[in-house]
mmCIF file of C-alpha atoms and ligand atoms in Angstrom:
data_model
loop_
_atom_site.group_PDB
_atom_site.id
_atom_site.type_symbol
_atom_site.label_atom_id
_atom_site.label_comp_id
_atom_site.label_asym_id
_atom_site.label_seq_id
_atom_site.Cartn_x
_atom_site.Cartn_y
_atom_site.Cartn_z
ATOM 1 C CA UNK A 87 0.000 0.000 0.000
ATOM 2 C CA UNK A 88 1.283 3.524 -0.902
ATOM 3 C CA UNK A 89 2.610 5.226 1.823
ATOM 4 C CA UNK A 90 -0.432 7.889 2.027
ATOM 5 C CA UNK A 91 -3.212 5.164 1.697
ATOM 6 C CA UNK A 92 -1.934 3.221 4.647
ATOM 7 C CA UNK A 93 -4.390 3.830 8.069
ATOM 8 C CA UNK A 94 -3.045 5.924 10.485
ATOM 9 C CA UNK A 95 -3.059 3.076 12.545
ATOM 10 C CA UNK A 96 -2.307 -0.479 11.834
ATOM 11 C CA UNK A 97 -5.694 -2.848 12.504
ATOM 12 C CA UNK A 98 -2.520 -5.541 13.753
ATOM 13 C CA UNK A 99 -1.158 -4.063 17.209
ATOM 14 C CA UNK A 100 2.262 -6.376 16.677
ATOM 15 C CA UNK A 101 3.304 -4.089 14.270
ATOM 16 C CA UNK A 102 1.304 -0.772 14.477
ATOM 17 C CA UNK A 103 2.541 2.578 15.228
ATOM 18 C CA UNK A 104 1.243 5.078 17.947
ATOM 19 C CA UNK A 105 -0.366 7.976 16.309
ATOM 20 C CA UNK A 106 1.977 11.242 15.421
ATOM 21 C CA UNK A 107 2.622 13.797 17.857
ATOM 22 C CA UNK A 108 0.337 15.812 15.390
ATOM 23 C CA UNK A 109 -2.627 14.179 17.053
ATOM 24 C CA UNK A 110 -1.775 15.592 20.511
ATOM 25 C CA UNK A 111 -0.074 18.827 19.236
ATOM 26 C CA UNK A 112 -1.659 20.305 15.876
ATOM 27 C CA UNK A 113 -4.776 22.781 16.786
ATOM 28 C CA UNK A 114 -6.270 22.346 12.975
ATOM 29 C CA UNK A 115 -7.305 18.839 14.160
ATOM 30 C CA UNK A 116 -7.884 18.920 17.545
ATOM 31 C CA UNK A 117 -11.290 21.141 15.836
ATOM 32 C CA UNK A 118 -11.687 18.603 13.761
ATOM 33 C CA UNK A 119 -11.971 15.990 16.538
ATOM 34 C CA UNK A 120 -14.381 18.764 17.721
ATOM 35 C CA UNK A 121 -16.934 18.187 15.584
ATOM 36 C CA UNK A 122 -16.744 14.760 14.115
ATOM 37 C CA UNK A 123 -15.670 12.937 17.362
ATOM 38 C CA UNK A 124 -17.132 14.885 20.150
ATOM 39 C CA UNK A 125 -19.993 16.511 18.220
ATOM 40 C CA UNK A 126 -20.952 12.927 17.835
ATOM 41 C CA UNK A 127 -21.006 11.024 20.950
ATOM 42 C CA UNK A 128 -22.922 10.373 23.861
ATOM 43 C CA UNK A 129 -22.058 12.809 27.019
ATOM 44 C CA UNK A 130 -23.585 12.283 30.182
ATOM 45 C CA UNK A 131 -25.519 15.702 30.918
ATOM 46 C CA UNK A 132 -26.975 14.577 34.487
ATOM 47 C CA UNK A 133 -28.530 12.389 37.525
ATOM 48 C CA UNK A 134 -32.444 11.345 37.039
ATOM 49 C CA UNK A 135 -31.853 12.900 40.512
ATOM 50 C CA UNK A 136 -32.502 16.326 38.710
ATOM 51 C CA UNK A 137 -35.463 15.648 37.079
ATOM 52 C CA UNK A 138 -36.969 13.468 39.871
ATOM 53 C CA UNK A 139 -40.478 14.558 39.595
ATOM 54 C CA UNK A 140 -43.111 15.764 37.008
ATOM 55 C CA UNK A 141 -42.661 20.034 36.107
ATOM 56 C CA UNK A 142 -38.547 19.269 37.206
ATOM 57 C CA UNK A 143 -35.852 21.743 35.151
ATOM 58 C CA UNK A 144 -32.602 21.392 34.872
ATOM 59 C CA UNK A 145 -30.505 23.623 32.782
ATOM 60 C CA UNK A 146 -27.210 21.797 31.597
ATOM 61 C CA UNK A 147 -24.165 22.057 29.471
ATOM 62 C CA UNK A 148 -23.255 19.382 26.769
ATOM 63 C CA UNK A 149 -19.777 19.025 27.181
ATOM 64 C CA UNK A 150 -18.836 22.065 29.002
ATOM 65 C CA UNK A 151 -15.763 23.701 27.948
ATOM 66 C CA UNK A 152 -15.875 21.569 24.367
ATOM 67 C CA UNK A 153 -19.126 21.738 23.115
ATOM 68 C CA UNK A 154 -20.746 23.686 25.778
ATOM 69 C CA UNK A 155 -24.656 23.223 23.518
ATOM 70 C CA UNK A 156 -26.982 25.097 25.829
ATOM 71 C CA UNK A 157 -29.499 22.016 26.634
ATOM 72 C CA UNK A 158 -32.722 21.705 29.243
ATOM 73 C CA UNK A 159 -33.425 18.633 31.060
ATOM 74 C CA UNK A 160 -37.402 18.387 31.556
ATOM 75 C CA UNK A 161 -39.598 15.895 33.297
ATOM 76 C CA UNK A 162 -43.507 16.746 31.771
ATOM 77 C CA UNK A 163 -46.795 16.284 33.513
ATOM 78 C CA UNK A 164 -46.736 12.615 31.476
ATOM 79 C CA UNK A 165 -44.199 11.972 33.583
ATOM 80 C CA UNK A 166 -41.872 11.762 30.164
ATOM 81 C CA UNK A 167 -38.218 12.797 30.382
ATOM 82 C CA UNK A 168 -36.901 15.424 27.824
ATOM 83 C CA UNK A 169 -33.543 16.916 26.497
ATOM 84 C CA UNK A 170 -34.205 20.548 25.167
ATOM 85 C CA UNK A 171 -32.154 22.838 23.381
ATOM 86 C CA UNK A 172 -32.679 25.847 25.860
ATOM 87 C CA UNK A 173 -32.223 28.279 23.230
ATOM 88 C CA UNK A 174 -35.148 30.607 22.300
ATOM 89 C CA UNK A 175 -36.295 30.025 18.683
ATOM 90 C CA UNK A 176 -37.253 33.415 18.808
ATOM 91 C CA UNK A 177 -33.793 35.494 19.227
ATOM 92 C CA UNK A 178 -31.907 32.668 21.247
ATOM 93 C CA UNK A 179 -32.406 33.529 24.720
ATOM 94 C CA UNK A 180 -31.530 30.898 27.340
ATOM 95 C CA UNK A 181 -34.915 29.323 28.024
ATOM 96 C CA UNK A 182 -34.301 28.624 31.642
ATOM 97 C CA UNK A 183 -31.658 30.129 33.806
ATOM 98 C CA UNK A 184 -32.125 28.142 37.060
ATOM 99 C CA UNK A 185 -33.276 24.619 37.895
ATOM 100 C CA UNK A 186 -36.618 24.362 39.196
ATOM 101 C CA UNK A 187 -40.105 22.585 39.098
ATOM 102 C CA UNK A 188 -42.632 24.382 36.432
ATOM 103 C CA UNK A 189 -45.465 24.112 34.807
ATOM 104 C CA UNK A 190 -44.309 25.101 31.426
ATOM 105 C CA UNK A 191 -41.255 27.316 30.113
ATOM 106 C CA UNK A 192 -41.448 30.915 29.448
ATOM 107 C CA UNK A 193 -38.643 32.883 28.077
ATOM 108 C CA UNK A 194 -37.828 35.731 30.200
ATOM 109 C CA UNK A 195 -36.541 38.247 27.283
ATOM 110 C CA UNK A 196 -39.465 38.510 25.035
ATOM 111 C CA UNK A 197 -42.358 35.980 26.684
ATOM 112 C CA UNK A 198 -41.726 33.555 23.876
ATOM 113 C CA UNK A 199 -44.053 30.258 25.933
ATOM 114 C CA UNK A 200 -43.241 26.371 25.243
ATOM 115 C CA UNK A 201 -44.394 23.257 27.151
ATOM 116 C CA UNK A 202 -42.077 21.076 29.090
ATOM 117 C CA UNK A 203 -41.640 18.448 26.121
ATOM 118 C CA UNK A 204 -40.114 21.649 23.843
ATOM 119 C CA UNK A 205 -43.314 22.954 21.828
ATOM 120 C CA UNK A 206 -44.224 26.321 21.132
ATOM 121 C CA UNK A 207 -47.097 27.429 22.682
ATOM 122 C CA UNK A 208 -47.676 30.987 22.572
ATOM 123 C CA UNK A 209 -45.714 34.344 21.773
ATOM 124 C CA UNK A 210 -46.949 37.989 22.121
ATOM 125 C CA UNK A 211 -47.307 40.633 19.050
ATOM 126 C CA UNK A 212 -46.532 37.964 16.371
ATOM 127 C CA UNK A 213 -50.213 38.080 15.357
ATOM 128 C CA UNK A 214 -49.351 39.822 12.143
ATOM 129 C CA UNK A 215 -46.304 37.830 11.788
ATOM 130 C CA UNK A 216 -47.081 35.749 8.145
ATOM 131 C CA UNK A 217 -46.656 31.380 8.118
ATOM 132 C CA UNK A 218 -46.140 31.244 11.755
ATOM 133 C CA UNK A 219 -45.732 29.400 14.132
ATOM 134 C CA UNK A 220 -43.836 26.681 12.034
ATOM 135 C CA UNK A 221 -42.106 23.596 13.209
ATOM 136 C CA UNK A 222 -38.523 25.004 13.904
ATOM 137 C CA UNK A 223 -40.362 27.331 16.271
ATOM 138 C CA UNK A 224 -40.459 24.343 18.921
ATOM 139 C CA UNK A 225 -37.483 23.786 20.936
ATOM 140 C CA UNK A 226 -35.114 21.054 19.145
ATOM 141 C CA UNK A 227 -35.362 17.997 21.271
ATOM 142 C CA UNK A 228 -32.263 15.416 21.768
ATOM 143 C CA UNK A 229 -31.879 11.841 22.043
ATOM 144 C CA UNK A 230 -31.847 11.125 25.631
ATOM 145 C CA UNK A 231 -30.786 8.216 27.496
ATOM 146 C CA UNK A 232 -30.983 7.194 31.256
ATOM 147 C CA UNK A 233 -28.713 4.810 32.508
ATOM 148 C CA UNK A 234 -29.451 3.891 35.947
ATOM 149 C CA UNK A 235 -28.519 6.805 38.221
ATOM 150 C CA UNK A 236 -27.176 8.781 35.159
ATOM 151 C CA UNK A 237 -28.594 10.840 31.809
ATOM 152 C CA UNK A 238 -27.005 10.384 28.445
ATOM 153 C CA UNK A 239 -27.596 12.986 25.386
ATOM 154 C CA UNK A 240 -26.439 13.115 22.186
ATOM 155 C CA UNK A 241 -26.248 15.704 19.384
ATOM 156 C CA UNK A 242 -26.295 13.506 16.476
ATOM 157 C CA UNK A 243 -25.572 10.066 18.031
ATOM 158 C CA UNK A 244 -22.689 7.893 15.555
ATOM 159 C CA UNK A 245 -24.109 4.469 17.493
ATOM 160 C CA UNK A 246 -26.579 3.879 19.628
ATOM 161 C CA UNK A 247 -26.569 4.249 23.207
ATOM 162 C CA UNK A 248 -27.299 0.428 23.649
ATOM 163 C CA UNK A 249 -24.321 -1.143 21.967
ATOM 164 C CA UNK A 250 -22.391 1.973 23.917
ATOM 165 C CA UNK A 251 -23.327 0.542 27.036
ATOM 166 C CA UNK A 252 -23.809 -2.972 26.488
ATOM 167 C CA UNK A 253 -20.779 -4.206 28.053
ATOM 168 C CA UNK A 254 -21.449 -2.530 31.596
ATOM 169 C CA UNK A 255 -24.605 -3.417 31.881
ATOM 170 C CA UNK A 256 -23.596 -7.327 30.761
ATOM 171 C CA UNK A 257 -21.069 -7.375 33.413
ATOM 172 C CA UNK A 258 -22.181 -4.924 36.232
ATOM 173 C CA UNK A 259 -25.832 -4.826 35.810
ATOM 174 C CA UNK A 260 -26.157 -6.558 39.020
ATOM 175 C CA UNK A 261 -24.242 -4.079 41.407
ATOM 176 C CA UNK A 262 -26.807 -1.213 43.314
ATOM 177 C CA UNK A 263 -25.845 1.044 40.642
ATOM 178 C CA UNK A 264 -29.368 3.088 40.707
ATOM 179 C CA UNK A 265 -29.004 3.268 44.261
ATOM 180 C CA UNK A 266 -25.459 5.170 44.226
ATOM 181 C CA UNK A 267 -25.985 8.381 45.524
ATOM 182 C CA UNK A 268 -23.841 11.207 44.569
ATOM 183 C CA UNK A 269 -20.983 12.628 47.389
ATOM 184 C CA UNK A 270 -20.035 16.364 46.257
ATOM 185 C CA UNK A 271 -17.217 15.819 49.093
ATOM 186 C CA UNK A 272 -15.701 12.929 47.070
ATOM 187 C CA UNK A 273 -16.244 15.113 43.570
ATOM 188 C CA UNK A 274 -13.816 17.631 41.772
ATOM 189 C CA UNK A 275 -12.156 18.614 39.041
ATOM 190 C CA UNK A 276 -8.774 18.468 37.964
ATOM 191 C CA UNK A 277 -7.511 20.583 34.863
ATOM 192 C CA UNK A 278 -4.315 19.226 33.034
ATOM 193 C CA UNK A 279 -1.805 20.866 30.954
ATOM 194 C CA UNK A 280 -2.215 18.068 28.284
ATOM 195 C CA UNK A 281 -4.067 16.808 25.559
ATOM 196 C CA UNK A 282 -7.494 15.053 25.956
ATOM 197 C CA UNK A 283 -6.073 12.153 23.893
ATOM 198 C CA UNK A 284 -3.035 11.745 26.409
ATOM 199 C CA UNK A 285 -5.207 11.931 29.195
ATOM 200 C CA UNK A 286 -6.991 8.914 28.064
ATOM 201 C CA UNK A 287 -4.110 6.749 26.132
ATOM 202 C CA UNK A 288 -2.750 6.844 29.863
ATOM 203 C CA UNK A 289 -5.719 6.066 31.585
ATOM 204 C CA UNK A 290 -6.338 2.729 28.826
ATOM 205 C CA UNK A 291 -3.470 0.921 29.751
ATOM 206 C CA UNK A 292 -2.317 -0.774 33.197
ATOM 207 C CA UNK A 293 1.108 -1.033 31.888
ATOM 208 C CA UNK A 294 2.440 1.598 33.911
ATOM 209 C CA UNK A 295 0.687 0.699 37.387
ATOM 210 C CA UNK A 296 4.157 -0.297 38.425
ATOM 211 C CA UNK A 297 6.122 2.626 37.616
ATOM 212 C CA UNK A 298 4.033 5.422 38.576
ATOM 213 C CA UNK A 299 0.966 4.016 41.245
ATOM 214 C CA UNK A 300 3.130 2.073 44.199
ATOM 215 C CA UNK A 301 0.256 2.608 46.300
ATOM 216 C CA UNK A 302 -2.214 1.185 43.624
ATOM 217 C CA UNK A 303 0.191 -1.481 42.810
ATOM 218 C CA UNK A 304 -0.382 -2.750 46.281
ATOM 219 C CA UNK A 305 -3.830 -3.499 45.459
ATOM 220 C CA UNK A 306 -4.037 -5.211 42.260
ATOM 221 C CA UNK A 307 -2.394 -8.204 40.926
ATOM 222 C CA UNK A 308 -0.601 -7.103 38.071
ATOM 223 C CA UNK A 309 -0.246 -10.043 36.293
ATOM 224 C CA UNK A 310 -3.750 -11.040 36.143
ATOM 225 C CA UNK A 311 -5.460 -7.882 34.996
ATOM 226 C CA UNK A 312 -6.373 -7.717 31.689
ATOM 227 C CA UNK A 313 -8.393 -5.666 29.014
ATOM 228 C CA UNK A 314 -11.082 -6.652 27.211
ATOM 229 C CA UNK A 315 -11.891 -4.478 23.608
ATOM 230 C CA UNK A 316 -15.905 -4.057 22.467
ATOM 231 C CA UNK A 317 -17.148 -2.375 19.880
ATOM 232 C CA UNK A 318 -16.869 1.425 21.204
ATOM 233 C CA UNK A 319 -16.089 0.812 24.518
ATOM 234 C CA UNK A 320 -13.345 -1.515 26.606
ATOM 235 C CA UNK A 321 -12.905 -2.900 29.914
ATOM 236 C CA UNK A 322 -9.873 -3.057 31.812
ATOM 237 C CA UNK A 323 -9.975 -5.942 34.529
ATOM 238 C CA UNK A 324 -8.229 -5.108 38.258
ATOM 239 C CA UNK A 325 -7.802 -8.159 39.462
ATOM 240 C CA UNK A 326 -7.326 -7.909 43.494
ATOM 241 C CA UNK A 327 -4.064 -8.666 45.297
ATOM 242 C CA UNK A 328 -4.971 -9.629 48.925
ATOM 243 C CA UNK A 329 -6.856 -6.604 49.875
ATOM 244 C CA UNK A 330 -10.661 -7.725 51.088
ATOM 245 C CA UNK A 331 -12.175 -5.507 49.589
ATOM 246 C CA UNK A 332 -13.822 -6.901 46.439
ATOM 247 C CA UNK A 333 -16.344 -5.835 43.324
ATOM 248 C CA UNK A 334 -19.433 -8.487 43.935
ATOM 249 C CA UNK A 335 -19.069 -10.660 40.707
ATOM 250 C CA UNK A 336 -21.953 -11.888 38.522
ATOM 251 C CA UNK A 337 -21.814 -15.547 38.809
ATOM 252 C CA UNK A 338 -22.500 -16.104 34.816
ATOM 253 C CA UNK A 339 -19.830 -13.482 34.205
ATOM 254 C CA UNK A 340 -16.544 -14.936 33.078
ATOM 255 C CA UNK A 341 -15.716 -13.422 36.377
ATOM 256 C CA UNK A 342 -17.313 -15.962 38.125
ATOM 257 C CA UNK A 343 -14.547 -16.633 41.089
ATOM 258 C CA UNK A 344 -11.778 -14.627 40.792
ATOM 259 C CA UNK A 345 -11.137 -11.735 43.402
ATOM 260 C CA UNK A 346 -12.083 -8.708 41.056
ATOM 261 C CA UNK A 347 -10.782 -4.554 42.819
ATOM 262 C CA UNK A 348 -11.781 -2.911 40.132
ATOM 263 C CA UNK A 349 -13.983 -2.507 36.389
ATOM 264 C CA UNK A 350 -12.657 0.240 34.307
ATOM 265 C CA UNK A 351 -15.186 0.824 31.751
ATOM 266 C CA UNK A 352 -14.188 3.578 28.844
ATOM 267 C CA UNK A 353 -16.972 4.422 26.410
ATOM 268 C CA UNK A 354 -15.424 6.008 23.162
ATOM 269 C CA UNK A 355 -14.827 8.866 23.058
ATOM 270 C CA UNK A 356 -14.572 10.190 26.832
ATOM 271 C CA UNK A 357 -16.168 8.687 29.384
ATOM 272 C CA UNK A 358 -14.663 6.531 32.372
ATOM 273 C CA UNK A 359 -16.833 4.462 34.529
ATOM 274 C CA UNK A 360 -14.840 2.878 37.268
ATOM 275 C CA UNK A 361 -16.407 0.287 39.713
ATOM 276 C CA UNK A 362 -15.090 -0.101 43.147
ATOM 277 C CA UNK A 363 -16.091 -2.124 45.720
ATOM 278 C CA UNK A 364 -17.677 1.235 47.271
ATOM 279 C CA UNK A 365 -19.361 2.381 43.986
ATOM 280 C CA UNK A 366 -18.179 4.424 40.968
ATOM 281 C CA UNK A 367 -15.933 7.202 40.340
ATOM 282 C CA UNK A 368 -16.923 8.781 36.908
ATOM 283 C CA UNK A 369 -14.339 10.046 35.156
ATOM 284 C CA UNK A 370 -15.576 12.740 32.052
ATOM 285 C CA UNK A 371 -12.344 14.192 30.236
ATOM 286 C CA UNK A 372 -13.602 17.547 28.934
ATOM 287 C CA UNK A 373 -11.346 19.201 25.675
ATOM 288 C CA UNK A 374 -10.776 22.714 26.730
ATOM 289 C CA UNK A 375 -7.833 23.407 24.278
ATOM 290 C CA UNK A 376 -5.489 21.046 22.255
ATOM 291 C CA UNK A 377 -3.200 21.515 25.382
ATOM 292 C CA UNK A 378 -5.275 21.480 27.576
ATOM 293 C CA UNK A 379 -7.822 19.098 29.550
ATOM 294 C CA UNK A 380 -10.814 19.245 32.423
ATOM 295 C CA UNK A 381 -11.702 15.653 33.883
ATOM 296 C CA UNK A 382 -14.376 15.845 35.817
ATOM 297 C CA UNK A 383 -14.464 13.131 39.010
ATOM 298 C CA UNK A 384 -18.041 12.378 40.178
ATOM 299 C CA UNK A 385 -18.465 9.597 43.246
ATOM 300 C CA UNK A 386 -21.526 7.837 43.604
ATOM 301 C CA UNK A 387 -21.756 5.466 46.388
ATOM 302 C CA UNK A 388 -23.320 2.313 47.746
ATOM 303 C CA UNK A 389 -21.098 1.555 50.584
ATOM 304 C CA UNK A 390 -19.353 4.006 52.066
ATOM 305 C CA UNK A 391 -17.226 1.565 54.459
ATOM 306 C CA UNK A 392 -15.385 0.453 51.334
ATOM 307 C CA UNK A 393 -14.056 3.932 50.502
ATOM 308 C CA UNK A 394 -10.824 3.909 52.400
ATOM 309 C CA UNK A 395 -10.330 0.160 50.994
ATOM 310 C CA UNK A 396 -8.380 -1.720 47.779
ATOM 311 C CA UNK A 397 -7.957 -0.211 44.236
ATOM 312 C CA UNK A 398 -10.834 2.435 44.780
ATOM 313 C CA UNK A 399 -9.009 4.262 47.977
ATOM 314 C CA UNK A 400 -6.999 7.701 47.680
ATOM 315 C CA UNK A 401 -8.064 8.292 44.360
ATOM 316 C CA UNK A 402 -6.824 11.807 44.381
ATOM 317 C CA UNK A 403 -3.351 10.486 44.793
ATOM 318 C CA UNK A 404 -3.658 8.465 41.729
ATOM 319 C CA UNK A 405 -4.783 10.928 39.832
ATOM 320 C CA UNK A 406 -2.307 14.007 41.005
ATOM 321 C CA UNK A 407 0.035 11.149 39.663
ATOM 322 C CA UNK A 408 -0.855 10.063 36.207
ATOM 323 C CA UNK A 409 -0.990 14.131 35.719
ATOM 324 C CA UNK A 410 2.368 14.732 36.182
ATOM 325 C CA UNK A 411 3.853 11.864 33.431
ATOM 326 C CA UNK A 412 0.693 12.970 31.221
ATOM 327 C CA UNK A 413 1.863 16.635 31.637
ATOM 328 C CA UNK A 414 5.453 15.182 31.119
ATOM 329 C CA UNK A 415 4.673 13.495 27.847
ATOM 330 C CA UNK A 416 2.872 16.491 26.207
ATOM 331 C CA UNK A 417 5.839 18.611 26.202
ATOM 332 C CA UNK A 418 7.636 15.337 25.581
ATOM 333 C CA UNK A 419 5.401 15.423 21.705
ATOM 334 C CA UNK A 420 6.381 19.060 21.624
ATOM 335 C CA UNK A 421 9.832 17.919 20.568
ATOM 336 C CA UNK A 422 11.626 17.745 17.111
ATOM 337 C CA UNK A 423 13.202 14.502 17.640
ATOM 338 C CA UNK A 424 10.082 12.066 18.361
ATOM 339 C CA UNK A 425 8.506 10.246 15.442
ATOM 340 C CA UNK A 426 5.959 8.010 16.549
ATOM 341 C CA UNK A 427 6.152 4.755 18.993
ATOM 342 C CA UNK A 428 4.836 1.058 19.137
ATOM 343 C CA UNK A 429 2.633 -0.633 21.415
ATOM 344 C CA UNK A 430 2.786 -3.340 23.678
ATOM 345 C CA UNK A 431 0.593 -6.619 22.465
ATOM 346 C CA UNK A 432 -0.153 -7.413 25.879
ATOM 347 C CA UNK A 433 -0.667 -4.065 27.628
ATOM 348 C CA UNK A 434 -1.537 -1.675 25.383
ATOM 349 C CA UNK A 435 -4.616 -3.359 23.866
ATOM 350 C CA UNK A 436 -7.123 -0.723 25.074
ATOM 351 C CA UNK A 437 -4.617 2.371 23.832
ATOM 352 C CA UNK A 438 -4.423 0.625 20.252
ATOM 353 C CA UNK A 439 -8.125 0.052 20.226
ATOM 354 C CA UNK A 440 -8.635 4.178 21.063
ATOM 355 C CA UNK A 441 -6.751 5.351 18.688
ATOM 356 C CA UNK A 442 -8.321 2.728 15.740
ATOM 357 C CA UNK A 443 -11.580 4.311 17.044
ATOM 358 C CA UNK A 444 -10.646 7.836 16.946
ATOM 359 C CA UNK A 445 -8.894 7.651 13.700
ATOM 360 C CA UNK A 446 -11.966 5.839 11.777
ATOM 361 C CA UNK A 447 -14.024 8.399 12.987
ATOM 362 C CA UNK A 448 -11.802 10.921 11.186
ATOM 363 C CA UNK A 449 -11.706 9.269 8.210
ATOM 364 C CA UNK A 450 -8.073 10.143 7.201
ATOM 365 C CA UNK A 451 -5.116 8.695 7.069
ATOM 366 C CA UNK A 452 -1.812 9.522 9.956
ATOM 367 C CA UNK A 453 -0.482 12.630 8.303
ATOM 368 C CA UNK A 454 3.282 13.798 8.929
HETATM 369 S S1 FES B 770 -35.487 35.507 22.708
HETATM 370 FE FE1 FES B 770 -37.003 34.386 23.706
HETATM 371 S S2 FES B 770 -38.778 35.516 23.436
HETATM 372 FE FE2 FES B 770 -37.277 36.650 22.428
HETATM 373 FE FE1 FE2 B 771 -2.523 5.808 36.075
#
């Protein structure tokens, strides 16, 4: 194959190449990943804990900081859950400001009305105004998806939300997962001088556990773990140590008696759900600049005696240090004299898989 026609990555891992520093480095296509990656995908916008009960509200941000699509969460009399744009057809007002429970939306600016599932209802001095209302006067509504405590939404969807999910709810489905509440005190967000893409080719790989987590090392069995690729998602394995603190395994899982610390689902492109024995830490890595990256740590618990205990304790100190070799390695790409690398058949599985993922969706072969 020509040079130029080759993909960008090799579909073989035993002899592909990482993707050019371009990828992490070049602000022409971190736009491009913009719109055809992120514009694409499922985000989570919120908890059904927001829009708990009929006439709920709940003003949201797809993607903040990437996409940031002004978008209303609505629960209507029906008892029907809605994702709204919450931009005014009329002059694009924000709909609704401030969470709350309504009985219909009204936009503040020029009284423009709508019902709680997005259509127009009324609008003052328009009588005159000729072929009105018309469709695109309603309020755009979005695919929405719950999941159990969470929300997903989607622009313009490139697969559906059930082959997304699939694999977590094949092999965690039976965990409390609806019944994990949210703890703000175990919640934050870290902002890293590095490239979304970084951010996650570190997090998809175990490989360097070793090197950079001693205290995580402790708790997992290096050897044993393992990833496991899916369509757009993958799961790496953290098989426990000694610790006694262990994920509850589905006995028709291939699970099924092993000592398990740990499930670390990624759904392309961005989203990180990791199961302790406590509950799960969601991870969202938000784009803010091609240098730059927002991950977003939400906790939702089921047992809050497990929190100090195994792979899911001191997660803060995990993180603090994957961000300094992620940090490292973007100024690392910023150099003249790196090319591209290889990957590891047995540990870099999951990395590989990303960046076949992420390139397809680009459509384009690796460039310089
Ligand atoms: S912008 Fe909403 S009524 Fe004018
Ligand atoms: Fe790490």
């Amino acid at each position: 194959m020509p040079e130029s026609r080759r993909p960008a990555v090799e579909s073989r891992i035993h002899g592909a190449e990482t993707p050019p520093a371009a990828l992490y480095t070049d602000p022409a296509l971190f736009e491009r990943i913009r719109e055809r990656v992120f514009a694409r995908s499922w985000q989570l916008v919120g908890d059904l804990e927001s829009v708990r009960v009929p006439g709920q509200v709940s003003p949201v941000a797809l993607l903040e900081g990437c996409l940031d699509e002004p978008l209303l969460l609505t629960r209507d009399a029906g008892d029907r859950l809605h994702c709204l744009s919450n931009v005014c057809t009329h002059r694009g007002m924000l709909v609704a400001e401030t969470a709350g429970v309504l009985a219909g939306l009204r936009c503040r600016y020029h009284g423009r009305r709508f019902t709680l599932d997005g259509r127009f209802v009324s609008m003052p001095e328009f009588q005159d105004a000729e072929d009105f209302p018309r469709p695109c006067d309603d309020l755009p509504s979005l695919p929405l998806e719950p999941f159990r405590p969470w929300l997903f939404a989607s622009l313009d969807p490139d697969v559906s939300f059930a082959e997304l999910v699939g694999p977590v709810a094949a092999r965690v489905g039976h965990l409390p997962l609806a019944r994990a509440t949210l703890d703000p005190a175990r919640s934050r967000d870290y902002v890293v001088r590095a490239n979304w893409a970084l951010y996650c080719d570190n997090y998809l790989e175990g490989f360097h556990i070793p090197f950079v987590h001693a205290g995580l090392a402790g708790a997992l069995d290096y050897a044993s773990c393992r990833t496991e690729l899916f369509a757009h998602a993958n799961l790496q394995v953290g098989v426990a140590s000694d610790t006694d603190a262990l994920v509850p395994v589905a006995p028709e899982t291939v699970d099924n008696g092993q000592r398990i610390a740990a499930y670390y689902f990624w759904l392309f492109p961005n989203t990180m759900l990791n199961v302790y024995p406590w509950g799960v830490s969601v991870n969202i890595v938000k784009p803010l600049a091609v240098d730059r990256t927002r991950v977003t740590f939400r906790s939702y618990v089921w047992a809050p005696e497990l929190l100090e205990a195994g792979a899911g304790a001191d997660l803060d100190r995990v993180e603090r240090e994957d961000e300094v070799v992620v940090e490292a390695v973007q100024r690392g790409l910023r150099g003249r004299l790196y090319g591209r690398g290889r990957y590891s058949p047995s540990r870099e599985a999951g990395v590989h898989h990303f960046h076949r993922l992420l390139y397809e969706r680009l459509g384009e072969p690796a460039g310089a």
